[in-house]
Short mmCIF file of C-alpha atoms in Angstrom, two decimals:
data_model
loop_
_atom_site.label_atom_id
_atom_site.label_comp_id
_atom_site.label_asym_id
_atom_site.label_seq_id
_atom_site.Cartn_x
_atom_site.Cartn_y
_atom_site.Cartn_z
CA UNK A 1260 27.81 -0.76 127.97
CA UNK A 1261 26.22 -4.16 127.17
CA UNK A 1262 27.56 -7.15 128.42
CA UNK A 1263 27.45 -10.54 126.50
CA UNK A 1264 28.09 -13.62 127.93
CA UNK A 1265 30.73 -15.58 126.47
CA UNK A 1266 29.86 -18.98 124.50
CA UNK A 1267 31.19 -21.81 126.26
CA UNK A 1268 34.18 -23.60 125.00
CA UNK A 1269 31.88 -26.64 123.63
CA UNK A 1270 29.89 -23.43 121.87
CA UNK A 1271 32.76 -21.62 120.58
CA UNK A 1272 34.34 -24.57 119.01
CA UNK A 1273 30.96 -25.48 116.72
CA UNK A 1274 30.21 -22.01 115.84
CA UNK A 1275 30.87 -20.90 112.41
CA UNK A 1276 34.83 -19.33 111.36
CA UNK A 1277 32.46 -16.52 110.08
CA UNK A 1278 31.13 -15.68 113.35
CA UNK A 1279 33.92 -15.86 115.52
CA UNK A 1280 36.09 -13.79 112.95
CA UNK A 1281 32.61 -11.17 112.60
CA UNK A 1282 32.74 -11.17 117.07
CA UNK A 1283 36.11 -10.29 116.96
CA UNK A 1284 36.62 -7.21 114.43
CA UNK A 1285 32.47 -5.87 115.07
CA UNK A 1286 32.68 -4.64 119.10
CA UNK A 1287 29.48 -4.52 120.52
CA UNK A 1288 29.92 -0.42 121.06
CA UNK A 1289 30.36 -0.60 116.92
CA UNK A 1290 26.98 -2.32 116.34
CA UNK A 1291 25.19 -0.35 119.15
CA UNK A 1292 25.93 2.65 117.62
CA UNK A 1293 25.35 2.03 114.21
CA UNK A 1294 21.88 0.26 115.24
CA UNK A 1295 20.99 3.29 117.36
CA UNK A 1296 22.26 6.11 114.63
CA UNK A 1297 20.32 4.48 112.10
CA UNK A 1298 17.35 4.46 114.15
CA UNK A 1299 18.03 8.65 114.87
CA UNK A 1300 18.22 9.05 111.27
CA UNK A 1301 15.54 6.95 109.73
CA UNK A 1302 17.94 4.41 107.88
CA UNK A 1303 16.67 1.33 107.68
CA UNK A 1304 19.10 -1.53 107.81
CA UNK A 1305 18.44 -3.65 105.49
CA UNK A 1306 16.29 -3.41 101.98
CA UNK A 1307 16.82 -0.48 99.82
CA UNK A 1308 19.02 2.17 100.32
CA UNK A 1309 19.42 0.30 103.90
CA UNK A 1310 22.74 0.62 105.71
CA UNK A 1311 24.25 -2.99 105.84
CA UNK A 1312 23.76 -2.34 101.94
CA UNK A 1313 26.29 0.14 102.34
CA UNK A 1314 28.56 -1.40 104.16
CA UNK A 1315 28.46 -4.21 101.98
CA UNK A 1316 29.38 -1.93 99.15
CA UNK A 1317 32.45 -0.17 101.02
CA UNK A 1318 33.92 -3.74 101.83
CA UNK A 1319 33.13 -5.16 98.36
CA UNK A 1320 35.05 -2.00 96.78
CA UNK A 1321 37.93 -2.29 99.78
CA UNK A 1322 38.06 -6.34 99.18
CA UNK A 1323 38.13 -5.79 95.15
CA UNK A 1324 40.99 -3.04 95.53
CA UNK A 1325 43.20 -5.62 97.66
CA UNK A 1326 42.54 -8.17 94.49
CA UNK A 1327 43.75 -5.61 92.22
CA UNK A 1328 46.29 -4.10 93.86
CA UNK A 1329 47.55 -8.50 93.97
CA UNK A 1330 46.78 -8.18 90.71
CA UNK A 1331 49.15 -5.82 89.53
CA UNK A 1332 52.00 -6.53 92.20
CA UNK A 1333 52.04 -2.78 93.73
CA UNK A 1334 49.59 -0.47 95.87
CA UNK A 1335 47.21 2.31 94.59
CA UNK A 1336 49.63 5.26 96.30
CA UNK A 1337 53.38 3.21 95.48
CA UNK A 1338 55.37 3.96 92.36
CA UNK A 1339 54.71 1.69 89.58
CA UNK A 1340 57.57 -1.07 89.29
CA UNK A 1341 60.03 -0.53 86.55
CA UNK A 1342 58.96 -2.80 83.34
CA UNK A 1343 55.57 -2.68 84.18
CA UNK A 1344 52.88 -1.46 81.86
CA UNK A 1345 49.82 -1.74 83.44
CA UNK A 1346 48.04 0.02 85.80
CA UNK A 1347 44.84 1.30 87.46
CA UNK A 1348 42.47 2.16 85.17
CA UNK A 1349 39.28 4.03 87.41
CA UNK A 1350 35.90 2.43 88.43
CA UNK A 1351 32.79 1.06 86.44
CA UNK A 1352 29.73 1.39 88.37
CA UNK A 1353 28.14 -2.34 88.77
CA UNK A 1354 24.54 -3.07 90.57
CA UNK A 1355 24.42 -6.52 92.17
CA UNK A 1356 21.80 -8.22 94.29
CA UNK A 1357 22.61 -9.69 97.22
CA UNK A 1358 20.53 -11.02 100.29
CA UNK A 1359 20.42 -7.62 101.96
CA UNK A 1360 19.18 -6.22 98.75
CA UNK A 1361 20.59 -4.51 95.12
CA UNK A 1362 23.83 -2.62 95.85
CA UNK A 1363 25.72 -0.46 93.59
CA UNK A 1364 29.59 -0.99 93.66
CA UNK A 1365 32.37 0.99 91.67
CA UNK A 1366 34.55 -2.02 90.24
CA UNK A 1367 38.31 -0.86 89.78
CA UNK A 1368 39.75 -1.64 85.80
CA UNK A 1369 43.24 -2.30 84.90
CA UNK A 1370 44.44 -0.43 81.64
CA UNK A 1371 45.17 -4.00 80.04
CA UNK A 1372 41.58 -5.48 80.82
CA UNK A 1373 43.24 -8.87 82.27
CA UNK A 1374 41.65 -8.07 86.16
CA UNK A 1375 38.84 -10.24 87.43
CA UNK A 1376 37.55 -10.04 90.52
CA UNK A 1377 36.75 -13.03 92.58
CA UNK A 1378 34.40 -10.94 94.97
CA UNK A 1379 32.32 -9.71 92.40
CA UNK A 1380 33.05 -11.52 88.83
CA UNK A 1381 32.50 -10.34 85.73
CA UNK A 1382 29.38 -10.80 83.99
CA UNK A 1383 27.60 -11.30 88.04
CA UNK A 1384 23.95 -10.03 88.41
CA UNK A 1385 24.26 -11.62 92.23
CA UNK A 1386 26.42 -12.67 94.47
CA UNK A 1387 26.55 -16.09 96.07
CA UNK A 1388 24.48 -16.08 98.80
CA UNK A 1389 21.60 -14.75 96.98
CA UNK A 1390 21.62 -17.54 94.82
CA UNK A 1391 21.83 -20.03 97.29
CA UNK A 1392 18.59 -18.47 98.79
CA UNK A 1393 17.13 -18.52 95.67
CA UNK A 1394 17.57 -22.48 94.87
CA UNK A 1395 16.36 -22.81 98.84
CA UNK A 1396 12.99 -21.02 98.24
CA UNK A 1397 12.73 -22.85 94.95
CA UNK A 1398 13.24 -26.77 96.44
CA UNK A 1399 10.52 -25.53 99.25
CA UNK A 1400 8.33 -25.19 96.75
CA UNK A 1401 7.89 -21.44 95.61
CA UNK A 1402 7.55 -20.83 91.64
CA UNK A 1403 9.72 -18.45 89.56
CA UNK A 1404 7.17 -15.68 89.76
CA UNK A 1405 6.85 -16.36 93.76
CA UNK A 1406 10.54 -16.11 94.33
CA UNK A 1407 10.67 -12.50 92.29
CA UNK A 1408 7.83 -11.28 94.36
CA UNK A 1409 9.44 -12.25 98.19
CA UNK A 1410 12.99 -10.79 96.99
CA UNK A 1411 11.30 -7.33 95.64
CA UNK A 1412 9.29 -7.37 99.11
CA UNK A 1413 11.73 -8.88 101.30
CA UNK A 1414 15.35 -7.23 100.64
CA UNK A 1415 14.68 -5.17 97.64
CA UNK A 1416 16.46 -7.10 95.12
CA UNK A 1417 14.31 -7.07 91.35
CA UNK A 1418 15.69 -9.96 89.33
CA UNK A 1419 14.41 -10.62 86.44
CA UNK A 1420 12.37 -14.05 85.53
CA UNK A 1421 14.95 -15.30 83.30
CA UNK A 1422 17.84 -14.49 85.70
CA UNK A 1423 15.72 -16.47 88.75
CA UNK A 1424 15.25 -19.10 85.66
CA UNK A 1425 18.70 -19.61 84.87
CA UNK A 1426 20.14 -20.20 88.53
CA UNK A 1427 17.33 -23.23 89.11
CA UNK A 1428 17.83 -24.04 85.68
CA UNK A 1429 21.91 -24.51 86.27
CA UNK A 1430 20.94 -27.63 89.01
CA UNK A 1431 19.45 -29.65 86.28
CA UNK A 1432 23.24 -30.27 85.23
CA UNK A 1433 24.06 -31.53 88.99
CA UNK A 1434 20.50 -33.70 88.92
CA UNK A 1435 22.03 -35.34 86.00
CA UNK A 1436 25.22 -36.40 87.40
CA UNK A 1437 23.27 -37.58 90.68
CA UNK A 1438 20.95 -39.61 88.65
CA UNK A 1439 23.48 -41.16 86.76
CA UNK A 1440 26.28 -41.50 89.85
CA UNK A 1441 27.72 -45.10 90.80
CA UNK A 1442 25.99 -46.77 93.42
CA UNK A 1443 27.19 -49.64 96.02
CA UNK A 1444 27.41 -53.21 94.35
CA UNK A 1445 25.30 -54.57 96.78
CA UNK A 1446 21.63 -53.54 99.22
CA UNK A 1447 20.54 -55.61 101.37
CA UNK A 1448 17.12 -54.04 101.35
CA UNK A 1449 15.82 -51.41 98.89
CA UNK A 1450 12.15 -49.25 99.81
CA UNK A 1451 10.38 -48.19 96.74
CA UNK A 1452 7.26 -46.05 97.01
CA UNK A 1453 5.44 -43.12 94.42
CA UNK A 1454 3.92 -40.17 95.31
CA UNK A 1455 1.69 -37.93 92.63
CA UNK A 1456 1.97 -35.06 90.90
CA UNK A 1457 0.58 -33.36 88.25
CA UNK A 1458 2.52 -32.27 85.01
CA UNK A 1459 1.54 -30.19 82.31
CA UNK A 1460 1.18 -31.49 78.59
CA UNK A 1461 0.39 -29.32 76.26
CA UNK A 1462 -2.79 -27.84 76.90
CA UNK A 1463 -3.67 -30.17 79.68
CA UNK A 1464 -2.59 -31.62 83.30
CA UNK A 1465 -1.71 -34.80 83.77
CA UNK A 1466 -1.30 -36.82 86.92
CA UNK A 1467 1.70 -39.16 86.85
CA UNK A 1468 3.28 -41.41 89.82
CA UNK A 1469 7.11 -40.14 90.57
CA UNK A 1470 8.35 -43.27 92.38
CA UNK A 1471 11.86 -42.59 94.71
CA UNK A 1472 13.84 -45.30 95.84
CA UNK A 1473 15.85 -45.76 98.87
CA UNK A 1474 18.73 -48.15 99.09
CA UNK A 1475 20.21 -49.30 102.38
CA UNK A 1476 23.92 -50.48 102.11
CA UNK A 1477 25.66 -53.11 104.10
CA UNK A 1478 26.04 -50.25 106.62
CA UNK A 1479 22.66 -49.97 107.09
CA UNK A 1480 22.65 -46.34 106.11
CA UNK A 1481 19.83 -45.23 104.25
CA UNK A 1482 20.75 -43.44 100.27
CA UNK A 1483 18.27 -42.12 98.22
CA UNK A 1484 19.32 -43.82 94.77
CA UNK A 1485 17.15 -41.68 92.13
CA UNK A 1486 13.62 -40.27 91.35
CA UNK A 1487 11.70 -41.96 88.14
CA UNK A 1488 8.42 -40.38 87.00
CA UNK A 1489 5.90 -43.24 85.32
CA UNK A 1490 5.52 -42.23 81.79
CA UNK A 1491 4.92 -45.78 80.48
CA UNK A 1492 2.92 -48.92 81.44
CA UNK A 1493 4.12 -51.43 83.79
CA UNK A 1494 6.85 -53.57 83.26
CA UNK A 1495 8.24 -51.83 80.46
CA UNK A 1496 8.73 -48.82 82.96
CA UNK A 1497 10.47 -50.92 85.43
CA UNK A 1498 12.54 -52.77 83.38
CA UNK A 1499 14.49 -49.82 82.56
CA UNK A 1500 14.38 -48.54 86.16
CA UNK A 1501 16.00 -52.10 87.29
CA UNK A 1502 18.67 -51.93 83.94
CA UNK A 1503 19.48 -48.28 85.05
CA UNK A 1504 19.81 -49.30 88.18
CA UNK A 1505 22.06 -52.49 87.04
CA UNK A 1506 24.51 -50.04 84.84
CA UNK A 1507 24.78 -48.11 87.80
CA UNK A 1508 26.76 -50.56 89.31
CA UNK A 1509 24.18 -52.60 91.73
CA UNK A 1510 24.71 -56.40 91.27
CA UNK A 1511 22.92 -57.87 93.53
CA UNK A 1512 19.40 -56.89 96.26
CA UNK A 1513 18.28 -59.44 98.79
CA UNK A 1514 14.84 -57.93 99.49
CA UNK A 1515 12.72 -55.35 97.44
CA UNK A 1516 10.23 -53.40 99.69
CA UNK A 1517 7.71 -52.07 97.70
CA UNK A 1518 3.42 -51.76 97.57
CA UNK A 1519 1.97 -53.95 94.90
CA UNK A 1520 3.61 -52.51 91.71
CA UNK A 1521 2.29 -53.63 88.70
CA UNK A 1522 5.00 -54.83 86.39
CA UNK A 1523 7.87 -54.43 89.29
CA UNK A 1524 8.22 -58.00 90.48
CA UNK A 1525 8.59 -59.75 86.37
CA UNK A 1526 11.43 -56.62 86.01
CA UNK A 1527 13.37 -57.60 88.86
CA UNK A 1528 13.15 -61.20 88.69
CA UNK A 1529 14.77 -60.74 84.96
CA UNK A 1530 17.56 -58.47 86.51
CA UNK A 1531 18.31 -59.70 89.91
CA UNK A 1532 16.61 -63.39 89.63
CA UNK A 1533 17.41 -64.13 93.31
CA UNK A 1534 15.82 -61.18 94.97
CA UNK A 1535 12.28 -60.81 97.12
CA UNK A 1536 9.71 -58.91 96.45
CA UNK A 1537 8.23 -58.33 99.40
CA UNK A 1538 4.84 -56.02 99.67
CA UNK A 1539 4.73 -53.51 102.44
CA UNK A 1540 2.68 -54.89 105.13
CA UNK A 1541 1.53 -51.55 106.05
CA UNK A 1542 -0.12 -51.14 102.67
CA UNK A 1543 -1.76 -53.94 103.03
CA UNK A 1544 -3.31 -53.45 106.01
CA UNK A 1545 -4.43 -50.04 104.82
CA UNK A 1546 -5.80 -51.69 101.79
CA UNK A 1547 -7.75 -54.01 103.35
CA UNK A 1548 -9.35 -51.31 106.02
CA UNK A 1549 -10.82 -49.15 103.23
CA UNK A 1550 -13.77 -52.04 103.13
CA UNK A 1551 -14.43 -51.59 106.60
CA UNK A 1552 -16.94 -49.56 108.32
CA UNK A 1553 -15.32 -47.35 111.66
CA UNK A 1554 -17.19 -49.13 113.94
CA UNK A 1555 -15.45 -52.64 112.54
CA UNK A 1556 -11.94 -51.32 112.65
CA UNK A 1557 -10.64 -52.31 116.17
CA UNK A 1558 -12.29 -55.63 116.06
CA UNK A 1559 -10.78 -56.03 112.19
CA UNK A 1560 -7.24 -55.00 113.13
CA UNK A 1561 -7.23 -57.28 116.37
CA UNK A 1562 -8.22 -60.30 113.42
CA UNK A 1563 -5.60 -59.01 111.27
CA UNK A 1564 -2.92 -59.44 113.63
CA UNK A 1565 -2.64 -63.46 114.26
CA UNK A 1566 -2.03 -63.11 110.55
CA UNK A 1567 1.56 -60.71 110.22
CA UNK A 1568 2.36 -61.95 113.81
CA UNK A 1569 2.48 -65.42 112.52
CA UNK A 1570 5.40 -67.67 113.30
CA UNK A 1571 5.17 -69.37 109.65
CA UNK A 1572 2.99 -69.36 106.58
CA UNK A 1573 1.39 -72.24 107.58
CA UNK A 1574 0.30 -70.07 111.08
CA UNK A 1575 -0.54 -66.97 108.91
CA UNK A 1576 -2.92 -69.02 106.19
CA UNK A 1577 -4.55 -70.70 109.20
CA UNK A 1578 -5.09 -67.30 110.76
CA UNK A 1579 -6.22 -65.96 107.47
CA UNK A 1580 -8.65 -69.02 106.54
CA UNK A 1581 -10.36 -68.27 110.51
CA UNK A 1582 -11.20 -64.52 109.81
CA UNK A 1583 -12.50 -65.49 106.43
CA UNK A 1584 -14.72 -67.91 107.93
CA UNK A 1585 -15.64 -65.55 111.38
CA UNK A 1586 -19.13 -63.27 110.82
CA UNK A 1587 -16.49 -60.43 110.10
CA UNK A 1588 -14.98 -61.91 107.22
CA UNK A 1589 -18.08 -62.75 105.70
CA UNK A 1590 -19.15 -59.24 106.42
CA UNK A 1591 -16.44 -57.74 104.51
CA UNK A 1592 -15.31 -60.20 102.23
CA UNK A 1593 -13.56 -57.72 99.78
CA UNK A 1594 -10.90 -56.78 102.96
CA UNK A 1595 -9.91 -60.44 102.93
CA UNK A 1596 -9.92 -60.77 99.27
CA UNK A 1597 -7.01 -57.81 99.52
CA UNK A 1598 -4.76 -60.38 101.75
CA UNK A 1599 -5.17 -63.30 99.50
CA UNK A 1600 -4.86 -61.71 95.97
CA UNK A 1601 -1.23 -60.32 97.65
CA UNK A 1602 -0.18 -63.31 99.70
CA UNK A 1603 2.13 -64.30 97.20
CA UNK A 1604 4.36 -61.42 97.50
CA UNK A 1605 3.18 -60.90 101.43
CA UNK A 1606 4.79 -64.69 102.52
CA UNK A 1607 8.25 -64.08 101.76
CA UNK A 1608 8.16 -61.84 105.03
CA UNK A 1609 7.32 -64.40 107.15
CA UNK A 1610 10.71 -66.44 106.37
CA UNK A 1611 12.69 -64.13 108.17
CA UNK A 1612 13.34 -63.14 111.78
CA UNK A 1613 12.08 -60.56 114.35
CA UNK A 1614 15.20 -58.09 113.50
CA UNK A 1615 14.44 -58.21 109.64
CA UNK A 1616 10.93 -58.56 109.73
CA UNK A 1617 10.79 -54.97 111.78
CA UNK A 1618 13.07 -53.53 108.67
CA UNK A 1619 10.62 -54.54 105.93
CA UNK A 1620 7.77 -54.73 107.75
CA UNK A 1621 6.68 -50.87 106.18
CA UNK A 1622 8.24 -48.70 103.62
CA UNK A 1623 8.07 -46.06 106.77
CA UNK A 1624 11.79 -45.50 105.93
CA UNK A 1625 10.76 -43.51 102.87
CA UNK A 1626 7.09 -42.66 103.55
CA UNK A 1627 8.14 -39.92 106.53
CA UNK A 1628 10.87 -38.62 103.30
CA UNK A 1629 7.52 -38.76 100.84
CA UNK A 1630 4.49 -36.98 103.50
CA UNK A 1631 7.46 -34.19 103.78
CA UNK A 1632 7.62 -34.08 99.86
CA UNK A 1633 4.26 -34.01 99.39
CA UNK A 1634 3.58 -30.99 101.16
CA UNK A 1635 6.04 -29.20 98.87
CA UNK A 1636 4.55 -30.85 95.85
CA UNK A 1637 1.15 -29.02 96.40
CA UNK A 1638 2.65 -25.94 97.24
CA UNK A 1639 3.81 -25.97 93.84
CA UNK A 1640 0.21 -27.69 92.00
CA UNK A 1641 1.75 -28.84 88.86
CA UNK A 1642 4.97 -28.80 86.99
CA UNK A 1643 5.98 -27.67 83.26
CA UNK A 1644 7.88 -30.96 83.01
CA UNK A 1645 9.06 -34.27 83.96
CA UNK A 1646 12.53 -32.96 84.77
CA UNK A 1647 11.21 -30.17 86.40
CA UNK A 1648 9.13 -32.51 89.29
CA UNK A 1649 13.06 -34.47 89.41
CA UNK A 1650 15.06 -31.05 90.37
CA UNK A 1651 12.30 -30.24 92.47
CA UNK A 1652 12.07 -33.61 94.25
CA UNK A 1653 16.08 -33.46 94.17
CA UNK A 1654 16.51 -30.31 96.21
CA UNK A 1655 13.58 -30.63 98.71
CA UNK A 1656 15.40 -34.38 99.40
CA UNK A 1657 18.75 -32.83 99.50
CA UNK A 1658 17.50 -30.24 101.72
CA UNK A 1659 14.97 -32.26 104.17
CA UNK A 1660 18.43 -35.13 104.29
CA UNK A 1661 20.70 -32.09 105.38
CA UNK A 1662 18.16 -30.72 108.07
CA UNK A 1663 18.17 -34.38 109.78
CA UNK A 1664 21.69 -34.23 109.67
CA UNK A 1665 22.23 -31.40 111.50
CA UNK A 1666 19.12 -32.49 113.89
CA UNK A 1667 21.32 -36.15 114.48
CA UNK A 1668 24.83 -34.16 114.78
CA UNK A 1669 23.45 -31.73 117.58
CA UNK A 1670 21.63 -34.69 119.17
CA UNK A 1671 25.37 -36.76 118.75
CA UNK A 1672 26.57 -33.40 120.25
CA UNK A 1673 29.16 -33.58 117.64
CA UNK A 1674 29.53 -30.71 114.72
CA UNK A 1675 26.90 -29.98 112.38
CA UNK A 1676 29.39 -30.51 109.76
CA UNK A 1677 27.91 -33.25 107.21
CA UNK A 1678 29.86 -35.99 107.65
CA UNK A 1679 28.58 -37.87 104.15
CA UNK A 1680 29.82 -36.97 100.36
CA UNK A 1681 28.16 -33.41 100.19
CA UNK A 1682 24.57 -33.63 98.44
CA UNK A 1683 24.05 -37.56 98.00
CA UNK A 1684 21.59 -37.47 100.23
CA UNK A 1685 22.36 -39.83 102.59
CA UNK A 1686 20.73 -40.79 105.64
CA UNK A 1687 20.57 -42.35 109.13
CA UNK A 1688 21.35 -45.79 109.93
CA UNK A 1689 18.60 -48.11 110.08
CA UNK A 1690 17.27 -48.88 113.55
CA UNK A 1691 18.29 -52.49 114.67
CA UNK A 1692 20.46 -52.97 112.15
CA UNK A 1693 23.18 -55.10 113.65
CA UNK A 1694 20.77 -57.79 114.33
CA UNK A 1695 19.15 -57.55 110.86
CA UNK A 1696 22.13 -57.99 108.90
CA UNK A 1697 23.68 -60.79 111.28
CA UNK A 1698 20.22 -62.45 110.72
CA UNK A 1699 20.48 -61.63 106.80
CA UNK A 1700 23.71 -63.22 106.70
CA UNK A 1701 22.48 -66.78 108.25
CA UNK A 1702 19.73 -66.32 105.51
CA UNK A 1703 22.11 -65.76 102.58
CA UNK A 1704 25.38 -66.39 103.61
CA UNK A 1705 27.40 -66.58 100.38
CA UNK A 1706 25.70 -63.09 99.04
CA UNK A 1707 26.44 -61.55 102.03
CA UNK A 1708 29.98 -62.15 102.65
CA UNK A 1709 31.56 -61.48 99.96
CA UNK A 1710 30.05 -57.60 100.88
CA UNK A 1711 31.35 -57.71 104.16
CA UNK A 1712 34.82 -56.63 104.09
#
């Protein structure tokens, strides 16, 4: 006889009600010998004809026969109950797919029609769980046609394209209401950054920017507020981002981290005339290191330094105005052209402290989110739509959000439970936050305050 060793207590109390409810009814001589009889008889397991499939069926048509027999207010072998018309009415054969593959149940009728089962509704092609795997494969990145193909070769279950179609289709309804949700009045900081992908119109692809923007509250907790894909030019396009954003409910962002947006800083300056633009720093480095050759970059990035490191503006120009003057600025006058066409919208970072400077110093908050969806993105090469790319981008968010979760509540050591609102895609707190808000506040104490409470 096997021996298992028994969870601990800290184990037993995070596992799943499932589990503990499937340890105590399925002994361990049950599952041996069913494992080791299927083996003697060549039954495999799981897939077609497999023998969880049939298991699944006999406690489907056991769990649907309780729901009747509720149903009609007496048992299959009892006397009907005087005044009471209906009754059993035989089976209907039903095929269903399910994660263990398609299984064939016999569904009990009622003589009046009025039964409805709960474990297998009326009208089902699969059962829950199937689905869910279904909308997983889909948000990592799989195609209709991809997702029939692993189900036929995985568990045996042949839905159709239009079936598959409708149950990714359905989360367009739950993109809209997450798009459209109310958001927090106020955000101290908000991270704005694209990523490409390519969407088909009509008979040819074209490559658009799908910007996402991340929000952090007066928590300091990170929220993904919504995913716009550039269809028009410039400010136009963000001017209804920033009104969408406005009749959502936000009234008011201190600083805008973002990475030279064309269009983005007139839009917010006519919505929220008090807020800072503020170009990632990060970018800008980047941006200006594309002019130099490899053997220049450690020398460059040492020059660049004095500059973002700077105490003041008046430090940073000073430090700027010496590398443009050194033999390596006149060697790659085009990297130092980058710092000085942006230092309007690079300066307002230098007003702040160490504590805030460290939160808007990158847009690293969402760029580890985007690398993540861009892998996904060209798994999937192009799209049939802009609202396609959303519930795409939507549930590989949702889903990358929810992994982190887990990853932060088993590192907490508490339960894996989500503590959030269930799929608004919230995420950790930023790092240092405490001192970047207190040093916020001294910055802008009468928009702060009224927030704080």
């Amino acid at each position: 006889m096997t021996v298992t060793k028994k969870p601990k207590k800290d184990e037993q109390d995070l596992e799943p009600e499932a589990r503990k409810l499937g340890r105590a009814l399925f002994s361990e001589d049950f599952v041996d010998e069913m494992v080791s009889r299927s083996r003697e008889q060549g039954v495999p397991l799981t897939g077609k004809d497999g023998l969880i499939g049939e298991l699944l069926k006999a406690t489907l048509e056991r769990g649907m026969d309780v729901e009747l027999t509720d149903h009609l207010g007496y048992d299959k072998h009892e006397r009907r109950p005087e005044g009471t018309t209906n009754a059993r009415n035989g089976t209907t054969p039903k095929t269903v797919a399910t994660e263990v593959g398609d299984v064939t149940v016999d569904q009990p009728r009622d003589r009046a029609g009025s039964f409805a089962s709960a474990l297998v509704p009326k009208h089902a092609r699969q059962l829950g769980g199937l689905a869910d795997m279904i909308i997983s494969l889909y948000a990592g990145g799989m195609t209709i046609r991809d997702i029939r193909h692993h189900l036929v070769s995985t568990i045996g279950a042949d839905l159709s394209h239009d079936t598959i179609s409708n149950l990714t289709d359905a989360i367009g309804e739950e993109v809209k209401a997450w798009q459209s949700r109310p958001l927090e009045p106020f955000y101290p900081v908000i991270y704005l950054d694209a990523l490409m992908i390519n969407i088909r119109d009509g008979g040819h692809v074209s490559r658009r920017a799908a910007h996402v923007a991340v929000g952090v509250d007066i928590d300091g907790v990170k929220h993904v507020l919504g995913i716009w894909i550039q269809a028009a030019e410039g400010a136009k396009f963000w001017a209804g981002v920033c009104a969408q954003l406005a009749n959502r409910g936000v009234k008011d962002v201190l600083i805008i981290c973002c990475d030279g947006l064309s269009g983005l800083p007139e839009a917010i300056q006519a919505q929220w005339p008090h807020s800072v633009v503020q170009t990632c720093t990060v970018h800008l480095i980047r941006a200006s290191m594309r002019f130099v050759a490899y053997g220049d970059y450690k020398a460059f990035t040492k020059a660049l330094k004095p500059i973002y490191t700077a105490a003041d503006e008046a430090a940073a120009k000073a430090a700027l105005d010496e590398l443009a003057a050194s033999p390596l600025g006149a060697k790659y006058p085009a990297a130092v052209a980058t710092w000085t066409s942006a230092w309007e919208r690079f300066t307002p970072f230098l007003d702040f402290g160490p504590a805030v400077r460290r939160v808007i110093y990158t847009t690293n908050a969402i760029e580890s989110l985007n690398y993540q969806l861009r892998k996904i993105i060209k798994n999937r090469g192009q799209f049939p739509s802009d609202d396609a790319a959303i519930k795409l981008l939507w549930l590989a968010i949702r889903n990358i959000e929810d992994k982190r979760d887990r990853e932060r509540a088993k590192q907490a050591g508490r339960g894996a439970k989500r503590q959030s609102v269930p799929r608004l895609v919230e995420g950790a707190v930023v790092t240092n936050w405490k001192q970047a808000i207190n040093e916020l506040f001294l910055s802008y104490p009468d928009r702060v305050e009224p927030y704080l409470n």
